[in-house]
PDB file of C-alpha atoms in Angstrom:
ATOM      1  CA  MET A   1      -0.039   0.001   0.184  1.00 43.00           C
ATOM      2  CA  LYS A   2       1.384   3.358  -1.002  1.00 44.00           C
ATOM      3  CA  MET A   3       2.160   5.444   1.999  1.00 45.00           C
ATOM      4  CA  SER A   4       1.750   9.255   1.595  1.00 51.00           C
ATOM      5  CA  LEU A   5       4.428  11.742   2.148  1.00 46.00           C
ATOM      6  CA  MET A   6       2.739  13.306   4.869  1.00 45.00           C
ATOM      7  CA  ALA A   7       2.138   9.929   6.632  1.00 50.00           C
ATOM      8  CA  LEU A   8       5.924   9.141   6.253  1.00 49.00           C
ATOM      9  CA  ALA A   9       6.855  12.546   7.626  1.00 50.00           C
ATOM     10  CA  ALA A  10       4.695  12.136  10.482  1.00 48.00           C
ATOM     11  CA  VAL A  11       5.922   8.755  11.254  1.00 44.00           C
ATOM     12  CA  LEU A  12       9.539  10.020  11.345  1.00 49.00           C
ATOM     13  CA  LEU A  13       8.738  13.140  13.524  1.00 45.00           C
ATOM     14  CA  LEU A  14       6.598  10.912  15.805  1.00 46.00           C
ATOM     15  CA  TRP A  15       9.696   8.577  16.419  1.00 44.00           C
ATOM     16  CA  SER A  16      11.925  11.373  16.937  1.00 44.00           C
ATOM     17  CA  CYS A  17       9.654  12.774  19.583  1.00 44.00           C
ATOM     18  CA  THR A  18       8.364   9.806  21.439  1.00 43.00           C
ATOM     19  CA  GLY A  19       9.848   8.760  24.831  1.00 42.00           C
ATOM     20  CA  ASP A  20      10.111  10.336  28.305  1.00 42.00           C
ATOM     21  CA  ALA A  21      11.498  13.708  29.183  1.00 38.00           C
ATOM     22  CA  ALA A  22      14.926  12.752  28.235  1.00 36.00           C
ATOM     23  CA  GLN A  23      14.219  14.160  24.890  1.00 37.00           C
ATOM     24  CA  ASN A  24      13.667  17.693  26.159  1.00 39.00           C
ATOM     25  CA  GLY A  25      16.814  19.130  24.812  1.00 38.00           C
ATOM     26  CA  GLU A  26      19.177  18.882  27.996  1.00 40.00           C
ATOM     27  CA  GLY A  27      22.852  19.140  27.022  1.00 39.00           C
ATOM     28  CA  ALA A  28      21.999  21.528  24.170  1.00 38.00           C
ATOM     29  CA  ASP A  29      23.490  24.606  25.738  1.00 41.00           C
ATOM     30  CA  THR A  30      27.235  23.334  25.644  1.00 42.00           C
ATOM     31  CA  GLU A  31      29.084  24.255  22.487  1.00 44.00           C
ATOM     32  CA  PRO A  32      30.970  21.023  21.579  1.00 50.00           C
ATOM     33  CA  THR A  33      34.433  22.031  19.804  1.00 45.00           C
ATOM     34  CA  THR A  34      36.903  19.041  20.565  1.00 42.00           C
ATOM     35  CA  THR A  35      36.846  15.338  21.277  1.00 39.00           C
ATOM     36  CA  GLU A  36      38.427  16.379  24.798  1.00 39.00           C
ATOM     37  CA  SER A  37      35.141  17.169  26.432  1.00 37.00           C
ATOM     38  CA  SER A  38      35.153  15.504  30.093  1.00 35.00           C
ATOM     39  CA  ALA A  39      32.047  14.049  31.680  1.00 36.00           C
ATOM     40  CA  ASP A  40      30.065  16.531  33.760  1.00 39.00           C
ATOM     41  CA  ASN A  41      28.281  14.519  36.368  1.00 39.00           C
ATOM     42  CA  SER A  42      25.146  15.715  37.881  1.00 40.00           C
ATOM     43  CA  ALA A  43      23.508  14.309  40.820  1.00 40.00           C
ATOM     44  CA  PRO A  44      20.569  11.873  40.497  1.00 41.00           C
ATOM     45  CA  THR A  45      17.139  13.382  40.028  1.00 43.00           C
ATOM     46  CA  THR A  46      13.854  12.161  41.031  1.00 40.00           C
ATOM     47  CA  ASN A  47      11.156  11.534  38.351  1.00 43.00           C
ATOM     48  CA  THR A  48       7.487  11.064  39.377  1.00 38.00           C
ATOM     49  CA  ALA A  49       5.579  11.947  36.077  1.00 39.00           C
ATOM     50  CA  GLU A  50       4.921   8.569  34.699  1.00 41.00           C
ATOM     51  CA  SER A  51       4.671   5.945  37.618  1.00 39.00           C
ATOM     52  CA  GLY A  52       3.457   8.131  40.449  1.00 43.00           C
ATOM     53  CA  THR A  53       6.299   6.869  42.670  1.00 41.00           C
ATOM     54  CA  ASP A  54       9.617   8.367  43.265  1.00 42.00           C
ATOM     55  CA  THR A  55      12.274   6.731  40.610  1.00 48.00           C
ATOM     56  CA  THR A  56      15.845   7.890  40.695  1.00 51.00           C
ATOM     57  CA  GLU A  57      17.618   8.764  37.702  1.00 54.00           C
ATOM     58  CA  GLN A  58      21.000   9.230  37.018  1.00 56.00           C
ATOM     59  CA  VAL A  59      21.761  11.974  34.418  1.00 53.00           C
ATOM     60  CA  GLU A  60      25.542  12.320  33.132  1.00 59.00           C
ATOM     61  CA  ARG A  61      27.167  14.285  30.478  1.00 59.00           C
ATOM     62  CA  MET A  62      29.386  11.952  28.411  1.00 61.00           C
ATOM     63  CA  PRO A  63      32.443  12.623  26.312  1.00 72.00           C
ATOM     64  CA  VAL A  64      31.744  14.154  22.838  1.00 79.00           C
ATOM     65  CA  THR A  65      33.505  12.508  19.847  1.00 86.00           C
ATOM     66  CA  GLN A  66      34.847  14.812  17.124  1.00 86.00           C
ATOM     67  CA  GLU A  67      32.087  13.453  14.834  1.00 87.00           C
ATOM     68  CA  GLN A  68      29.392  14.380  17.384  1.00 87.00           C
ATOM     69  CA  ALA A  69      30.909  17.752  17.701  1.00 88.00           C
ATOM     70  CA  ASP A  70      31.079  18.491  14.309  1.00 86.00           C
ATOM     71  CA  LEU A  71      27.260  17.502  13.623  1.00 87.00           C
ATOM     72  CA  MET A  72      26.208  19.654  16.581  1.00 88.00           C
ATOM     73  CA  ASN A  73      28.146  22.495  15.291  1.00 84.00           C
ATOM     74  CA  ARG A  74      26.468  22.122  11.625  1.00 83.00           C
ATOM     75  CA  LEU A  75      22.859  21.637  13.336  1.00 84.00           C
ATOM     76  CA  ARG A  76      23.703  25.068  15.178  1.00 82.00           C
ATOM     77  CA  GLY A  77      24.735  26.946  12.377  1.00 75.00           C
ATOM     78  CA  TYR A  78      28.426  27.371  13.416  1.00 63.00           C
ATOM     79  CA  ASP A  79      30.096  26.289  10.182  1.00 63.00           C
ATOM     80  CA  GLY A  80      28.554  28.712   7.910  1.00 63.00           C
ATOM     81  CA  ASN A  81      26.098  28.496   5.097  1.00 70.00           C
ATOM     82  CA  ILE A  82      25.333  25.040   4.002  1.00 75.00           C
ATOM     83  CA  SER A  83      24.052  24.313   0.300  1.00 83.00           C
ATOM     84  CA  PRO A  84      21.941  21.040   0.527  1.00 87.00           C
ATOM     85  CA  VAL A  85      22.252  18.784  -2.344  1.00 90.00           C
ATOM     86  CA  ARG A  86      19.745  16.779  -4.250  1.00 91.00           C
ATOM     87  CA  PRO A  87      18.904  13.728  -2.411  1.00 94.00           C
ATOM     88  CA  LEU A  88      18.960  10.036  -3.530  1.00 96.00           C
ATOM     89  CA  PRO A  89      15.663   8.790  -5.250  1.00 95.00           C
ATOM     90  CA  ALA A  90      13.415   6.715  -3.036  1.00 97.00           C
ATOM     91  CA  GLU A  91      13.727   3.802  -5.236  1.00 96.00           C
ATOM     92  CA  ASP A  92      17.517   3.551  -4.823  1.00 96.00           C
ATOM     93  CA  ILE A  93      17.209   3.446  -0.945  1.00 97.00           C
ATOM     94  CA  LYS A  94      14.358   0.816  -1.023  1.00 97.00           C
ATOM     95  CA  ALA A  95      16.547  -1.253  -3.205  1.00 97.00           C
ATOM     96  CA  LEU A  96      18.978  -1.490  -0.322  1.00 96.00           C
ATOM     97  CA  MET A  97      16.221  -3.241   1.796  1.00 97.00           C
ATOM     98  CA  PRO A  98      16.893  -6.907   1.961  1.00 96.00           C
ATOM     99  CA  THR A  99      13.867  -9.304   1.983  1.00 96.00           C
ATOM    100  CA  LYS A 100      14.962 -10.750   5.570  1.00 97.00           C
ATOM    101  CA  LEU A 101      16.713  -8.879   8.214  1.00 96.00           C
ATOM    102  CA  VAL A 102      17.927 -10.614  11.547  1.00 95.00           C
ATOM    103  CA  GLY A 103      15.628 -13.377  10.807  1.00 95.00           C
ATOM    104  CA  LEU A 104      12.548 -10.888  10.195  1.00 97.00           C
ATOM    105  CA  ALA A 105      10.668 -10.920   7.085  1.00 98.00           C
ATOM    106  CA  ILE A 106       9.983  -7.691   5.347  1.00 97.00           C
ATOM    107  CA  TYR A 107       6.539  -6.572   5.600  1.00 97.00           C
ATOM    108  CA  GLU A 108       6.355  -3.040   3.911  1.00 97.00           C
ATOM    109  CA  ASN A 109       8.932  -0.886   1.944  1.00 98.00           C
ATOM    110  CA  GLU A 110       7.644   2.445   0.872  1.00 97.00           C
ATOM    111  CA  GLY A 111       9.091   5.897   0.205  1.00 97.00           C
ATOM    112  CA  GLU A 112       8.991   9.025  -1.595  1.00 96.00           C
ATOM    113  CA  THR A 113      11.213  12.145  -2.503  1.00 92.00           C
ATOM    114  CA  ASN A 114       9.683  15.676  -1.847  1.00 88.00           C
ATOM    115  CA  LEU A 115      11.126  18.560  -3.646  1.00 79.00           C
ATOM    116  CA  GLY A 116       8.771  21.079  -2.033  1.00 69.00           C
ATOM    117  CA  PHE A 117      10.557  21.220   1.492  1.00 60.00           C
ATOM    118  CA  ASP A 118      12.980  24.162   2.330  1.00 69.00           C
ATOM    119  CA  SER A 119      15.441  21.459   0.585  1.00 81.00           C
ATOM    120  CA  PRO A 120      14.471  18.337  -1.290  1.00 89.00           C
ATOM    121  CA  THR A 121      14.217  15.395   1.067  1.00 94.00           C
ATOM    122  CA  THR A 122      13.889  11.557   0.685  1.00 96.00           C
ATOM    123  CA  PHE A 123      11.819   9.415   3.137  1.00 96.00           C
ATOM    124  CA  VAL A 124      11.931   5.664   3.005  1.00 98.00           C
ATOM    125  CA  VAL A 125      10.194   3.439   5.558  1.00 98.00           C
ATOM    126  CA  ALA A 126      10.664  -0.285   5.780  1.00 98.00           C
ATOM    127  CA  ILE A 127       9.101  -2.819   8.457  1.00 98.00           C
ATOM    128  CA  TYR A 128      10.452  -6.222   9.369  1.00 98.00           C
ATOM    129  CA  ARG A 129       8.419  -8.530  11.453  1.00 97.00           C
ATOM    130  CA  ASP A 130       7.900 -12.046  12.724  1.00 97.00           C
ATOM    131  CA  GLY A 131       4.830 -12.290  14.895  1.00 96.00           C
ATOM    132  CA  TYR A 132       5.119  -9.748  17.703  1.00 96.00           C
ATOM    133  CA  GLU A 133       8.749  -9.009  16.890  1.00 97.00           C
ATOM    134  CA  ILE A 134       8.871  -5.740  14.766  1.00 98.00           C
ATOM    135  CA  ILE A 135      11.785  -3.452  13.541  1.00 98.00           C
ATOM    136  CA  LYS A 136      10.710  -0.270  11.586  1.00 98.00           C
ATOM    137  CA  ILE A 137      13.407   1.418   9.615  1.00 98.00           C
ATOM    138  CA  ALA A 138      13.253   4.884   8.414  1.00 97.00           C
ATOM    139  CA  VAL A 139      16.043   6.420   6.310  1.00 98.00           C
ATOM    140  CA  THR A 140      15.941   9.997   5.458  1.00 97.00           C
ATOM    141  CA  ASP A 141      18.127  11.486   3.025  1.00 96.00           C
ATOM    142  CA  THR A 142      18.211  15.098   4.103  1.00 94.00           C
ATOM    143  CA  GLY A 143      20.691  16.175   1.242  1.00 93.00           C
ATOM    144  CA  GLY A 144      22.703  17.688   4.124  1.00 91.00           C
ATOM    145  CA  SER A 145      20.072  20.327   5.260  1.00 90.00           C
ATOM    146  CA  PRO A 146      20.573  21.105   8.920  1.00 89.00           C
ATOM    147  CA  SER A 147      16.800  22.263   9.558  1.00 88.00           C
ATOM    148  CA  THR A 148      15.747  18.902   7.988  1.00 90.00           C
ATOM    149  CA  MET A 149      18.224  17.026  10.193  1.00 90.00           C
ATOM    150  CA  MET A 150      16.813  18.834  13.335  1.00 90.00           C
ATOM    151  CA  ALA A 151      13.316  18.018  12.308  1.00 90.00           C
ATOM    152  CA  VAL A 152      13.830  14.267  12.074  1.00 91.00           C
ATOM    153  CA  ALA A 153      16.766  13.690  14.525  1.00 93.00           C
ATOM    154  CA  PRO A 154      16.551  16.490  17.450  1.00 92.00           C
ATOM    155  CA  TRP A 155      18.447  14.094  19.352  1.00 92.00           C
ATOM    156  CA  ALA A 156      21.602  14.787  17.171  1.00 91.00           C
ATOM    157  CA  ASN A 157      21.765  18.336  19.037  1.00 89.00           C
ATOM    158  CA  GLN A 158      21.988  16.738  22.519  1.00 86.00           C
ATOM    159  CA  ASN A 159      24.561  14.832  24.808  1.00 87.00           C
ATOM    160  CA  LEU A 160      22.721  13.028  27.413  1.00 80.00           C
ATOM    161  CA  ASN A 161      23.225   9.809  29.399  1.00 90.00           C
ATOM    162  CA  ARG A 162      20.166   8.846  31.619  1.00 93.00           C
ATOM    163  CA  GLU A 163      19.292   5.681  33.287  1.00 94.00           C
ATOM    164  CA  THR A 164      16.242   4.613  35.462  1.00 94.00           C
ATOM    165  CA  ALA A 165      14.991   1.248  36.650  1.00 95.00           C
ATOM    166  CA  ARG A 166      12.986   0.966  33.390  1.00 95.00           C
ATOM    167  CA  GLY A 167      15.562   1.644  30.855  1.00 97.00           C
ATOM    168  CA  PHE A 168      18.010   4.239  29.324  1.00 97.00           C
ATOM    169  CA  ASP A 169      18.141   7.129  26.917  1.00 96.00           C
ATOM    170  CA  ARG A 170      21.557   8.292  25.802  1.00 95.00           C
ATOM    171  CA  SER A 171      23.711   9.756  23.215  1.00 94.00           C
ATOM    172  CA  THR A 172      26.347   7.098  21.805  1.00 94.00           C
ATOM    173  CA  THR A 173      28.170   6.164  18.651  1.00 94.00           C
ATOM    174  CA  TYR A 174      27.612   3.485  16.066  1.00 95.00           C
ATOM    175  CA  LYS A 175      30.830   2.910  14.017  1.00 94.00           C
ATOM    176  CA  LYS A 176      32.273   6.282  14.092  1.00 91.00           C
ATOM    177  CA  TYR A 177      28.656   7.959  13.563  1.00 94.00           C
ATOM    178  CA  PRO A 178      26.697   9.963  16.123  1.00 94.00           C
ATOM    179  CA  ALA A 179      24.105   7.957  17.445  1.00 95.00           C
ATOM    180  CA  HIS A 180      21.166   7.789  19.886  1.00 96.00           C
ATOM    181  CA  GLU A 181      19.510   4.744  21.768  1.00 97.00           C
ATOM    182  CA  ARG A 182      16.494   4.478  24.142  1.00 97.00           C
ATOM    183  CA  TYR A 183      14.997   1.437  25.514  1.00 98.00           C
ATOM    184  CA  ASN A 184      12.200   0.699  27.833  1.00 97.00           C
ATOM    185  CA  THR A 185      13.154  -2.944  29.570  1.00 96.00           C
ATOM    186  CA  GLU A 186       9.469  -3.166  30.924  1.00 95.00           C
ATOM    187  CA  ALA A 187       7.707  -2.595  27.658  1.00 96.00           C
ATOM    188  CA  LYS A 188      10.574  -4.099  25.433  1.00 96.00           C
ATOM    189  CA  VAL A 189      10.460  -1.320  23.140  1.00 97.00           C
ATOM    190  CA  GLY A 190      13.340   0.972  21.972  1.00 97.00           C
ATOM    191  CA  VAL A 191      15.021   3.254  19.405  1.00 97.00           C
ATOM    192  CA  PHE A 192      18.315   3.182  17.925  1.00 98.00           C
ATOM    193  CA  GLU A 193      19.268   5.957  15.576  1.00 97.00           C
ATOM    194  CA  TYR A 194      22.353   7.529  14.009  1.00 97.00           C
ATOM    195  CA  VAL A 195      23.460  10.138  11.311  1.00 96.00           C
ATOM    196  CA  MET A 196      25.852   9.364   8.478  1.00 95.00           C
ATOM    197  CA  ASP A 197      27.932  11.910   6.456  1.00 93.00           C
ATOM    198  CA  MET A 198      26.166  14.750   7.928  1.00 92.00           C
ATOM    199  CA  ARG A 199      23.143  13.839   5.601  1.00 94.00           C
ATOM    200  CA  TYR A 200      21.597  10.519   6.052  1.00 97.00           C
ATOM    201  CA  VAL A 201      19.349   9.878   9.232  1.00 97.00           C
ATOM    202  CA  VAL A 202      18.739   6.136   9.940  1.00 97.00           C
ATOM    203  CA  SER A 203      16.093   5.260  12.682  1.00 97.00           C
ATOM    204  CA  MET A 204      15.224   1.883  13.949  1.00 98.00           C
ATOM    205  CA  ASP A 205      12.166   1.381  16.093  1.00 97.00           C
ATOM    206  CA  GLY A 206      12.155  -2.076  17.806  1.00 98.00           C
ATOM    207  CA  LYS A 207       9.378  -3.924  19.591  1.00 98.00           C
ATOM    208  CA  ASN A 208      10.362  -7.161  21.513  1.00 97.00           C
ATOM    209  CA  GLN A 209      13.958  -6.254  20.244  1.00 96.00           C
ATOM    210  CA  THR A 210      16.738  -5.090  22.208  1.00 95.00           C
ATOM    211  CA  VAL A 211      19.026  -2.351  21.424  1.00 95.00           C
ATOM    212  CA  GLU A 212      21.712  -4.975  20.556  1.00 96.00           C
ATOM    213  CA  GLN A 213      19.620  -6.599  18.259  1.00 96.00           C
ATOM    214  CA  MET A 214      18.790  -3.399  16.343  1.00 97.00           C
ATOM    215  CA  ARG A 215      22.425  -2.797  16.182  1.00 97.00           C
ATOM    216  CA  ALA A 216      22.809  -6.066  14.744  1.00 97.00           C
ATOM    217  CA  ALA A 217      20.203  -5.077  12.141  1.00 97.00           C
ATOM    218  CA  ALA A 218      22.251  -1.960  11.343  1.00 96.00           C
ATOM    219  CA  ASP A 219      25.284  -4.055  10.714  1.00 97.00           C
ATOM    220  CA  GLU A 220      23.411  -6.358   8.413  1.00 96.00           C
ATOM    221  CA  LEU A 221      21.923  -3.545   6.508  1.00 94.00           C
ATOM    222  CA  ASN A 222      25.226  -1.694   5.891  1.00 91.00           C
ATOM    223  CA  LEU A 223      23.798   1.443   4.874  1.00 95.00           C
ATOM    224  CA  ASP A 224      27.106   3.001   4.683  1.00 93.00           C
ATOM    225  CA  ARG A 225      26.648   2.221   1.005  1.00 93.00           C
ATOM    226  CA  LEU A 226      24.394   5.277   0.875  1.00 95.00           C
ATOM    227  CA  ILE A 227      27.660   7.554   1.163  1.00 93.00           C
ATOM    228  CA  GLU A 228      29.188   6.170  -1.848  1.00 93.00           C
ATOM    229  CA  MET A 229      25.836   6.234  -3.842  1.00 94.00           C
ATOM    230  CA  GLY A 230      25.253   9.978  -2.932  1.00 92.00           C
ATOM    231  CA  LYS A 231      28.852  10.844  -4.208  1.00 88.00           C
ATOM    232  CA  LYS A 232      28.301   9.271  -7.593  1.00 82.00           C
ATOM    233  CA  LYS A 233      24.936  11.393  -8.045  1.00 68.00           C
TER     234      LYS A 233
END
């Protein structure tokens, strides 16, 4: 079934914004410039918003890699005017999705390229499932537009490490790429997402999948191929 661009965009924005208060922009006030940032530990806080009972959270600023710092600086406009490039066609990205991924069969693979945004953008959404085990993969080729990246990956402008009794929400890396992972151990749902080449945003939304399984899915997908494809266009 053909998925409309508005539906794709809504799905991507929903995935970017779901979760607890860890997605509220903490850590965005510190300007990252080098890889030598040291951890700034804060005292545990108390969160009563979800369960109605006190739950201790440990919030910690983590060291920032050069790749993370470069991406944050790009999103904050510190590296000058950026001229986005034309994104890859949706069909090219869809063709990278295998029929099976970490044992799950493909259920849906749809995408569109919109030339009417502030800059052209390609959205692709693929769903893999086996019963109640599901991984949704969203790939966005922003063409390098900072505003589009901020819309689909607001986490990329944050540096946060939060853990509770029910899971975690943290900035991290995948290979050399800036990444983010969030997981609820009670509901067994989570998100794993990363940005490649200051342009491609890959988001995985897992149900009854661990973050480790989603990382394994990312390894199997090997979407690094997008970078070479983009250079040839």
